Amino acid sequence: MKIKNIAIVGSLESNDVMITIEPLENKLEIIIESIVYDQFNEEIKKAVQDVCDELEVKQAKIKVNDRGALECTIKARMEAAIIRGKGEIL
Amino acid sequence: MSKIVKTFKEVFKLCGLKNGMTISFHHHMRNGDYVLNNVISQLDECGFRDIKIAPSAVFPIHEPLIEYIKKGVVTSIDTNYMSGSVAEFISLGEMEQPVKFRSHGGRPKAMEDGEIKVDVAFVAAPSSDKMGNINGVLGSSACGSLGYAFSDVEHAKSVVAVTDYLVDYPNPYISIDETKVDYVVPVSKIGDSAKIVSGTTKITRDPVGLTIAKNAASVIEKSGLLKNGFSFQTGAGGASLAAAYYLKKVMLEKNIQGSFGMGGITKYFVDFLNEGFFKTLMDVQCFDLDAVKSIKENPNHIEISASLYANPNSKSCVVDNLDIVILGATEIDTNFNVNVHTDSNGMIIGGSGGHSDTAAGSKLCIIVTPLIRARLPIIVDKVTTISTPGNTIDVLVTERGIAVNPNRKELKNKLIDEGLKVLDIQEMQNIAQKITGKPKRARLSHKIVGEVIYRDGNIIDTIKAVNKR
């Protein structure tokens, strides 16, 4: 699945996450910033990775700015980011 | 005769201020205070170094302190509460000496015991006459109660009143009198009283907060303590105020009148008084301008000192006659220990204030908090910092239910019998972790940046520096 556009989803409200996805050649780069980094960085990374695996995204740069989003929120935002990045909607 | 001294430079000399000495401040101007910054900058100009400060609280407005700590003008802080960039600076381990954190009742005790030896107390005085008869209710910087300043003027070797409203002798209202005051320094402005209102002093509209508040009011209603003559204190947080709102409804329904409301006083407590729900307000500091107006005009709204409020050294103090208090928490552990000093990352964001004092004195101490804040479960195995020991906390109220301290079996059974949803605290912790996942503890450095000194004078915990990112 190829990411063609830069897409930004989510917000910086408490309990939400803002995710930026952009095209990148040959690798998947995930950068995580979070107010609960010490407590949950592995879980956040896994949630992002899982959605990428599921939607077969192997090449992209993903910036995650997390404000304490639950796992379900992170996954939903990721899905939206990928769909927009592919240029399918919006 | 007059005690007026025109400049700080002169007054420093008259007080015999020297390097290494301790000066104190009180925080009734809250985030609008100009006096602390003003005095410290003047000290720097005069070349003073190694000054120890004992402000009753430090607010975001005191950011300039950071530069003076770096410069060596200020080398030690003894306080009850700290927020804003100074707290961040301390948390990052940038100050050599750990900050001593006390409670509002512990501070006057420490002054009596000589643990805080104040050489010069600077009193932000909204009005003063030439001899130092002071009050907090007149002038454009009126802040109401001067409660925390009383121990300072009692124990300091020299007392300097700093005022922006000089009135003819004698001042018509006297809160702190001239027998305690050495010098009066007039300045153009002691602060911005519009900024006395700090943080949330509005009733929450958040449905989670309202559910918590309703649950807290139910606990009070069913506790058996809600009867004529009961006394009550709550903080100025949104959920606490909402609990007070629901409590009012119950009091109205059951036709109950309380004896006194206490604390930092807000408009909501002033309304309580004016509408006859309580006979008296005991006010150690005003949290908004409605409270300032009320303490001036209503004889049943009484200014009390920090000692009278909560000093465990005194023969008795008002917290010992407090029936119910509602308090907040950044974390609470399964032993009911409460943290109000640091957040879950270990960053300093507050302090005891009267938290541990009222918890110890009251018959029923209720902690109100959401189960989860920004993915962080608030119930933890062990709090990052112990501010208030668990054996003084009776009930935890969240949006999902109520947990009662196991050492209050009778209360627990009573609340269950009354039909309230009482859970074990571990059960509530599990509910939260199912939603959030199990958090790892924040990594902290080994450097001690703060000591939590309980109201009895013993150190009950230390605060570690957070790692820079």
XYZ file of C-alpha atoms in Angstrom:
559
model
C 0.000 0.000 0.000
C 1.635 3.241 -1.075
C 1.379 6.499 0.807
C 1.141 9.266 -1.786
C 0.202 12.353 0.211
C 1.003 13.971 3.469
C -2.007 13.494 5.718
C -2.697 14.850 9.195
C -5.381 13.405 11.446
C -6.509 13.811 15.016
C -5.993 16.659 17.479
C -3.862 17.703 20.417
C -6.769 17.557 22.862
C -6.229 15.510 26.003
C -7.031 11.825 25.325
C -6.514 12.278 21.579
C -3.546 11.858 19.262
C -2.344 13.782 16.214
C -0.771 11.636 13.531
C 1.110 12.865 10.453
C 1.858 10.379 7.698
C 4.020 11.132 4.655
C 5.618 9.278 1.761
C 9.046 7.723 2.378
C 11.024 5.318 0.204
C 12.068 1.851 1.301
C 11.322 1.978 5.005
C 8.778 2.556 7.719
C 9.798 5.222 10.188
C 7.713 5.762 13.310
C 8.439 8.738 15.588
C 6.562 8.871 18.868
C 6.071 11.810 21.184
C 3.707 11.324 24.102
C 2.756 12.815 27.448
C 2.626 9.225 28.704
C 5.812 8.123 26.932
C 7.424 6.556 29.999
C 4.280 4.632 30.833
C 3.067 3.495 27.402
C 5.622 4.056 24.599
C 5.799 0.369 23.667
C 2.014 0.023 23.568
C 1.689 3.138 21.387
C 4.343 1.907 18.976
C 2.702 -1.512 18.783
C -0.738 -0.023 18.056
C 0.729 2.060 15.202
C 2.734 -0.875 13.854
C -0.279 -3.213 14.036
C -2.412 -0.929 11.863
C 0.440 -0.554 9.357
C 0.783 -4.355 9.191
C -2.915 -4.833 8.816
C -3.220 -2.320 5.966
C 0.129 -3.402 4.484
C 1.880 -0.079 4.783
C 5.627 -0.765 4.588
C 6.983 2.566 3.404
C 6.043 5.760 5.193
C 7.142 8.274 7.765
C 4.698 8.448 10.665
C 4.840 11.094 13.347
C 2.709 10.432 16.398
C 1.992 13.249 18.852
C 0.034 11.533 21.586
C -1.929 13.295 24.320
C -2.873 10.180 26.236
C -5.132 8.505 23.676
C -6.450 5.024 24.408
C -5.361 2.208 22.113
C -8.664 2.183 20.214
C -8.276 5.906 19.501
C -4.709 5.502 18.245
C -5.739 2.672 15.926
C -8.729 4.583 14.537
C -6.616 7.681 13.914
C -3.917 5.561 12.228
C -6.431 3.969 9.925
C -7.759 7.377 8.910
C -4.212 8.665 8.357
C -3.390 5.802 6.012
C -6.603 6.111 4.045
C -6.021 9.819 3.546
C -2.318 9.284 2.812
C -3.257 6.909 0.034
C -5.470 9.609 -1.433
C -8.579 7.486 -1.317
C -10.737 9.902 0.615
C -10.321 13.640 0.990
C 6.613 58.933 64.495
C 6.530 56.885 61.341
C 7.910 53.535 60.189
C 7.913 54.451 56.523
C 11.106 53.606 54.678
C 11.326 54.789 51.095
C 13.462 52.091 49.472
C 14.130 48.380 49.821
C 17.852 49.099 49.886
C 17.387 51.144 53.052
C 15.091 48.606 54.639
C 17.555 45.757 53.972
C 20.154 47.769 55.855
C 17.809 48.644 58.726
C 16.840 44.968 59.124
C 20.489 43.967 59.179
C 19.936 41.602 56.274
C 23.044 39.616 55.384
C 24.048 36.861 52.991
C 22.839 33.462 54.190
C 19.761 34.838 55.957
C 16.152 33.672 55.549
C 13.308 35.847 54.315
C 9.644 34.918 54.117
C 6.598 35.776 52.006
C 2.896 34.882 52.052
C 0.906 34.014 48.959
C -2.461 35.744 49.231
C -1.854 37.696 46.017
C -1.425 34.240 44.480
C -0.586 34.414 40.771
C -0.862 38.216 40.885
C 1.941 38.710 43.436
C 4.609 41.311 42.621
C 6.269 41.499 46.048
C 8.454 38.384 45.957
C 9.894 39.175 42.513
C 10.388 42.802 43.486
C 12.249 42.033 46.731
C 14.486 39.390 45.143
C 15.465 41.653 42.250
C 16.326 44.424 44.720
C 18.400 41.970 46.752
C 20.301 41.067 43.599
C 20.886 44.739 42.795
C 22.290 45.258 46.278
C 24.635 42.316 45.737
C 23.104 39.844 48.188
C 23.824 36.136 47.675
C 22.854 32.868 49.374
C 19.431 34.083 50.523
C 17.037 31.402 51.772
C 13.393 32.026 51.034
C 10.288 30.720 52.792
C 7.268 31.748 50.696
C 4.034 30.009 51.725
C 3.558 29.211 48.007
C 5.263 29.760 44.645
C 3.203 30.497 41.523
C 3.853 30.790 37.765
C 4.300 34.565 38.179
C 7.462 33.862 40.169
C 9.332 32.644 37.090
C 12.079 35.324 37.522
C 13.198 33.307 40.586
C 14.867 30.869 38.180
C 17.438 33.447 37.116
C 18.140 34.397 40.731
C 18.621 30.765 41.710
C 21.069 30.326 38.809
C 22.874 33.481 39.914
C 23.169 32.282 43.512
C 20.994 35.056 44.945
C 18.503 32.448 46.199
C 19.911 29.111 47.382
C 17.095 27.474 49.342
C 13.296 27.303 49.218
C 10.916 26.250 51.994
C 7.290 26.296 50.837
C 3.875 24.588 50.915
C 3.042 24.624 47.225
C 4.766 25.237 43.915
C 3.488 25.422 40.355
C 4.620 26.812 37.010
C 8.084 27.135 35.568
C 9.895 27.335 38.925
C 8.428 23.922 39.798
C 9.590 22.607 36.425
C 13.062 24.040 36.976
C 13.293 22.384 40.406
C 12.005 19.086 38.980
C 14.756 19.100 36.378
C 17.272 19.074 39.222
C 18.655 22.545 38.532
C 18.820 23.667 42.176
C 21.487 22.399 44.560
C 19.409 22.338 47.766
C 16.266 20.189 47.798
C 13.087 22.222 48.295
C 11.440 21.667 51.665
C 7.716 21.105 51.128
C 5.492 21.604 54.174
C 1.762 21.822 54.820
C -0.184 24.947 55.742
C -0.340 23.720 59.352
C 3.237 22.438 59.325
C 4.695 25.808 58.315
C 3.663 27.757 61.444
C 4.745 24.777 63.545
C 8.171 24.827 61.879
C 8.468 28.526 62.708
C 7.542 27.899 66.344
C 10.006 25.023 66.570
C 12.783 27.093 65.008
C 13.075 24.863 61.957
C 12.305 27.887 59.819
C 14.138 30.847 61.342
C 12.875 33.903 59.530
C 15.178 36.916 59.648
C 12.950 39.245 57.658
C 9.280 38.705 56.778
C 7.939 40.694 53.829
C 4.199 41.153 54.070
C 2.259 42.139 50.964
C -0.139 44.595 52.585
C -3.128 45.764 50.501
C -3.427 48.612 52.987
C -1.290 49.930 55.809
C -0.917 53.078 57.845
C 2.457 54.667 58.611
C 2.900 52.485 61.715
C 2.149 49.169 60.041
C -1.436 48.489 61.006
C -2.343 46.264 58.070
C -5.384 44.734 56.476
C -6.140 42.797 53.319
C -9.523 44.312 52.538
C -8.857 47.939 51.540
C -7.099 49.324 48.481
C -6.925 48.356 44.842
C -4.899 45.212 45.625
C -7.273 43.870 48.286
C -6.762 40.118 48.679
C -8.958 39.470 51.725
C -7.600 37.145 54.387
C -3.908 37.439 55.344
C -4.042 34.074 57.129
C -0.607 32.711 56.230
C 1.255 35.903 57.152
C 0.382 35.726 60.860
C 3.039 33.169 61.801
C 5.641 35.097 59.792
C 5.046 38.353 61.640
C 4.929 36.490 64.963
C 8.292 34.760 64.536
C 10.427 36.854 62.162
C 13.184 39.002 63.676
C 12.102 41.910 61.458
C 8.826 42.526 59.681
C 8.472 44.726 56.613
C 5.019 45.675 55.359
C 5.034 46.376 51.625
C 1.999 48.394 50.619
C 0.491 50.233 47.658
C -2.263 51.868 49.702
C -1.147 54.036 52.590
C -4.046 55.203 54.741
C -4.223 57.767 57.550
C -3.275 56.538 61.009
C -4.955 54.541 62.453
C -6.051 52.132 59.743
C -9.820 51.601 60.230
C -9.483 47.840 59.803
C -6.603 46.102 61.546
C -5.701 42.550 60.739
C -2.002 42.523 61.639
C -1.206 45.352 64.026
C 1.718 47.712 64.466
C 3.129 45.822 67.473
C 4.467 43.253 65.004
C 5.681 45.512 62.209
C 9.100 47.191 62.036
C 8.995 49.054 58.718
C 6.530 50.082 56.034
C 7.735 50.317 52.428
C 5.349 52.028 49.970
C 5.501 50.735 46.390
C 3.461 51.558 43.294
C 1.802 48.137 43.144
C 1.968 44.992 45.315
C 0.188 42.885 42.734
C -2.720 42.315 40.434
C -5.709 41.203 42.472
C -7.525 40.094 39.308
C -5.045 37.201 39.280
C -5.948 35.981 42.752
C -8.315 33.610 40.970
C -6.051 30.788 39.945
C -6.893 27.610 38.113
C -10.360 26.163 38.036
C -12.835 27.915 40.245
C -15.875 27.147 38.118
C -18.225 24.205 38.518
C -17.249 21.549 36.019
C -19.562 20.832 33.075
C -17.732 17.657 32.195
C -20.153 14.725 32.658
C -17.442 12.604 34.294
C -16.753 15.372 36.789
C -20.467 15.809 37.502
C -20.910 12.073 38.122
C -18.002 12.126 40.560
C -19.532 15.145 42.289
C -22.921 13.442 42.609
C -21.279 10.335 44.049
C -19.352 12.464 46.560
C -22.531 14.239 47.658
C -24.208 10.838 48.123
C -21.342 9.647 50.316
C -21.748 12.744 52.482
C -25.518 12.320 52.629
C -25.294 8.677 53.666
C -22.271 8.982 55.957
C -24.333 9.990 58.963
C -22.375 13.227 59.337
C -24.824 15.389 57.423
C -26.791 16.953 60.234
C -27.423 20.379 61.708
C -24.178 22.005 62.788
C -21.868 19.998 60.524
C -18.731 21.612 59.097
C -17.339 21.350 55.599
C -14.334 22.210 53.468
C -13.634 21.713 49.808
C -10.975 22.775 47.362
C -11.546 25.040 44.387
C -11.329 22.303 41.773
C -14.229 21.929 39.351
C -15.394 18.561 40.686
C -15.113 19.649 44.339
C -17.238 22.716 43.641
C -19.779 20.594 41.805
C -19.945 18.301 44.831
C -20.663 21.361 46.966
C -23.469 22.238 44.537
C -25.094 18.812 44.920
C -24.540 18.929 48.675
C -26.458 22.200 48.762
C -29.447 20.496 47.135
C -29.438 17.766 49.769
C -29.143 20.335 52.566
C -32.114 22.194 51.135
C -34.205 19.031 50.839
C -33.445 17.922 54.365
C -33.512 21.410 55.829
C -30.003 21.170 57.281
C -27.860 24.134 58.328
C -24.119 23.686 58.830
C -21.962 25.456 61.394
C -18.945 26.521 59.344
C -17.345 26.240 55.944
C -13.588 26.550 55.790
C -10.609 26.819 53.509
C -9.560 28.815 50.653
C -12.903 30.546 50.213
C -14.647 30.923 46.855
C -17.838 32.602 45.668
C -19.651 29.298 46.176
C -18.879 29.340 49.879
C -19.857 32.993 50.087
C -23.235 32.027 48.581
C -23.496 29.208 51.120
C -23.056 31.792 53.878
C -25.371 34.409 52.410
C -28.130 31.896 51.759
C -27.901 30.570 55.291
C -26.503 27.107 54.563
C -23.606 27.799 56.929
C -23.454 30.212 59.864
C -19.765 31.054 59.549
C -16.870 30.949 57.095
C -13.355 30.364 58.434
C -11.082 31.905 55.818
C -7.330 31.422 55.611
C -7.153 32.750 52.030
C -9.586 34.156 49.485
C -9.699 32.392 46.140
C -11.671 35.076 44.313
C -12.829 38.677 44.590
C -16.320 37.727 45.815
C -14.645 36.201 48.858
C -12.532 39.353 49.286
C -15.665 41.509 49.291
C -17.482 39.195 51.678
C -14.691 39.009 54.279
C -14.688 42.800 54.373
C -18.439 43.208 54.729
C -19.762 40.133 56.506
C -18.842 39.742 60.188
C -19.617 36.018 59.951
C -16.871 35.595 57.383
C -13.818 35.336 59.615
C -10.120 35.700 58.829
C -8.127 32.895 60.481
C -4.376 32.380 60.747
C -2.624 29.284 59.393
C -2.010 28.287 63.020
C -5.664 28.505 63.941
C -6.484 26.676 60.711
C -4.222 23.686 61.057
C -1.108 23.984 63.289
C -0.655 20.661 65.113
C 1.511 22.417 67.741
C -1.296 24.641 68.889
C -3.541 23.749 71.822
C -6.261 23.145 69.286
C -6.953 24.131 65.704
C -10.034 24.289 63.522
C -9.244 21.263 61.298
C -9.757 19.131 64.413
C -13.392 20.212 64.403
C -13.870 19.694 60.701
C -16.446 17.038 59.848
C -16.076 16.645 56.093
C -13.441 17.617 53.570
C -13.333 16.951 49.829
C -9.844 16.852 48.329
C -8.202 16.072 44.999
C -5.313 13.835 43.946
C -2.944 13.372 41.032
C -2.531 9.745 42.142
C -3.846 7.511 44.911
C -2.432 4.088 45.660
C -4.098 0.917 46.837
C -3.079 1.831 50.417
C -4.958 5.144 49.965
C -1.762 7.229 50.054
C -2.357 10.397 48.020
C -0.033 12.382 45.786
C -0.661 16.086 45.183
C 2.996 17.113 44.762
C 3.918 15.527 41.441
C 2.215 14.231 38.319
C 2.636 10.672 37.079
C 5.862 11.668 35.328
C 7.324 12.884 38.610
C 7.125 16.569 37.665
C 6.303 18.902 40.567
C 2.867 20.464 39.970
C 1.661 21.539 43.413
C 2.070 20.652 47.055
C 0.190 19.828 50.226
C -1.255 23.184 51.054
C -3.854 22.123 53.616
C -4.366 18.661 52.077
C -2.667 16.543 54.741
C -3.808 18.858 57.561
C -7.498 18.602 56.744
C -7.232 14.892 55.941
C -5.773 14.293 59.407
C -8.206 16.533 61.248
C -11.498 15.766 59.529
C -13.916 12.994 60.461
C -14.546 12.169 56.806
C -11.932 12.826 54.145
C -13.122 12.202 50.592
C -10.768 12.122 47.609
C -12.496 12.943 44.309
C -10.806 12.040 41.044
C -11.612 10.540 37.663
C -10.475 6.945 37.298
C -8.362 7.856 34.266
C -6.677 11.065 33.148
C -5.132 11.061 29.665
C -4.630 7.269 29.606
C -3.171 7.281 33.127
C -5.017 5.240 35.709
C -5.131 7.436 38.826
C -5.165 4.428 41.164
C -1.625 3.046 41.227
C 0.277 0.373 43.173
C 2.464 3.008 44.789
C 2.152 6.781 44.437
C 5.095 8.633 42.902
C 5.137 10.940 45.945
C 3.367 10.504 49.269
C 1.793 13.853 50.150
C -0.919 12.593 52.505
C -0.669 9.234 54.285
C -3.374 6.683 53.449
C -4.424 6.174 57.067
C -5.923 9.703 57.059
C -7.954 9.151 53.863
C -11.416 7.613 54.299
C -13.120 7.402 50.914
C -12.150 7.543 47.258
C -14.902 8.678 44.887
C -14.646 8.197 41.114
C -17.141 8.147 38.246
C -17.205 4.336 38.407
C -17.865 3.951 42.090
C -16.659 4.449 45.628
C -13.838 2.781 47.564
C -13.672 2.929 51.353
C -10.433 2.638 53.327
C -10.404 -0.848 54.934
C -9.695 0.794 58.301
C -13.175 2.368 58.108
C -15.222 -0.861 58.149
C -18.209 0.715 59.856
C -18.447 3.477 57.274
C -18.054 0.969 54.457
C -20.930 -1.156 55.755
C -23.076 1.912 56.261
C -22.581 3.090 52.690
C -23.294 -0.401 51.327
C -26.452 -0.623 53.455
C -27.546 2.730 52.062
C -27.286 1.293 48.555
C -24.150 3.045 47.276
C -21.870 1.317 44.771
C -18.871 0.425 46.941
C -15.966 -1.413 45.320
C -12.549 -2.515 46.522
C -9.858 -0.065 45.493
C -8.027 -2.889 43.671
C -11.201 -3.652 41.761
C -11.390 -0.044 40.635
C -7.723 -0.137 39.653
C -8.424 -3.200 37.494
C -11.353 -1.508 35.752
C -9.078 1.384 34.801
C -6.197 -0.800 33.646
C -8.498 -2.834 31.433
C -9.222 0.377 29.544
C -5.739 1.904 29.517
C -3.313 -1.006 29.735
C -0.864 -1.366 32.607
C 1.426 1.652 32.774
C 5.124 1.376 33.468
C 6.471 3.670 36.175
C 8.100 6.877 35.010
C 11.894 6.752 35.070
C 13.245 9.216 37.602
C 16.825 10.146 38.391
C 18.364 9.519 41.822
C 18.868 13.179 42.609
C 16.602 14.398 45.407
C 15.029 17.762 44.549
C 12.387 17.961 47.254
C 11.503 16.687 50.709
C 7.899 16.215 51.753
C 7.696 17.212 55.406
C 4.500 16.048 57.085
C 2.628 18.386 59.432
C 4.353 16.766 62.431
C 7.766 17.777 61.077
C 8.864 14.343 59.834
C 10.016 13.736 56.281
C 7.561 11.253 54.773
C 8.898 11.162 51.224
C 11.416 12.662 48.833
C 10.892 13.975 45.326
C 13.358 12.854 42.649
C 14.469 14.828 39.622
C 12.818 13.962 36.309
C 15.000 13.094 33.347
C 15.398 15.685 30.607
C 14.016 14.636 27.280
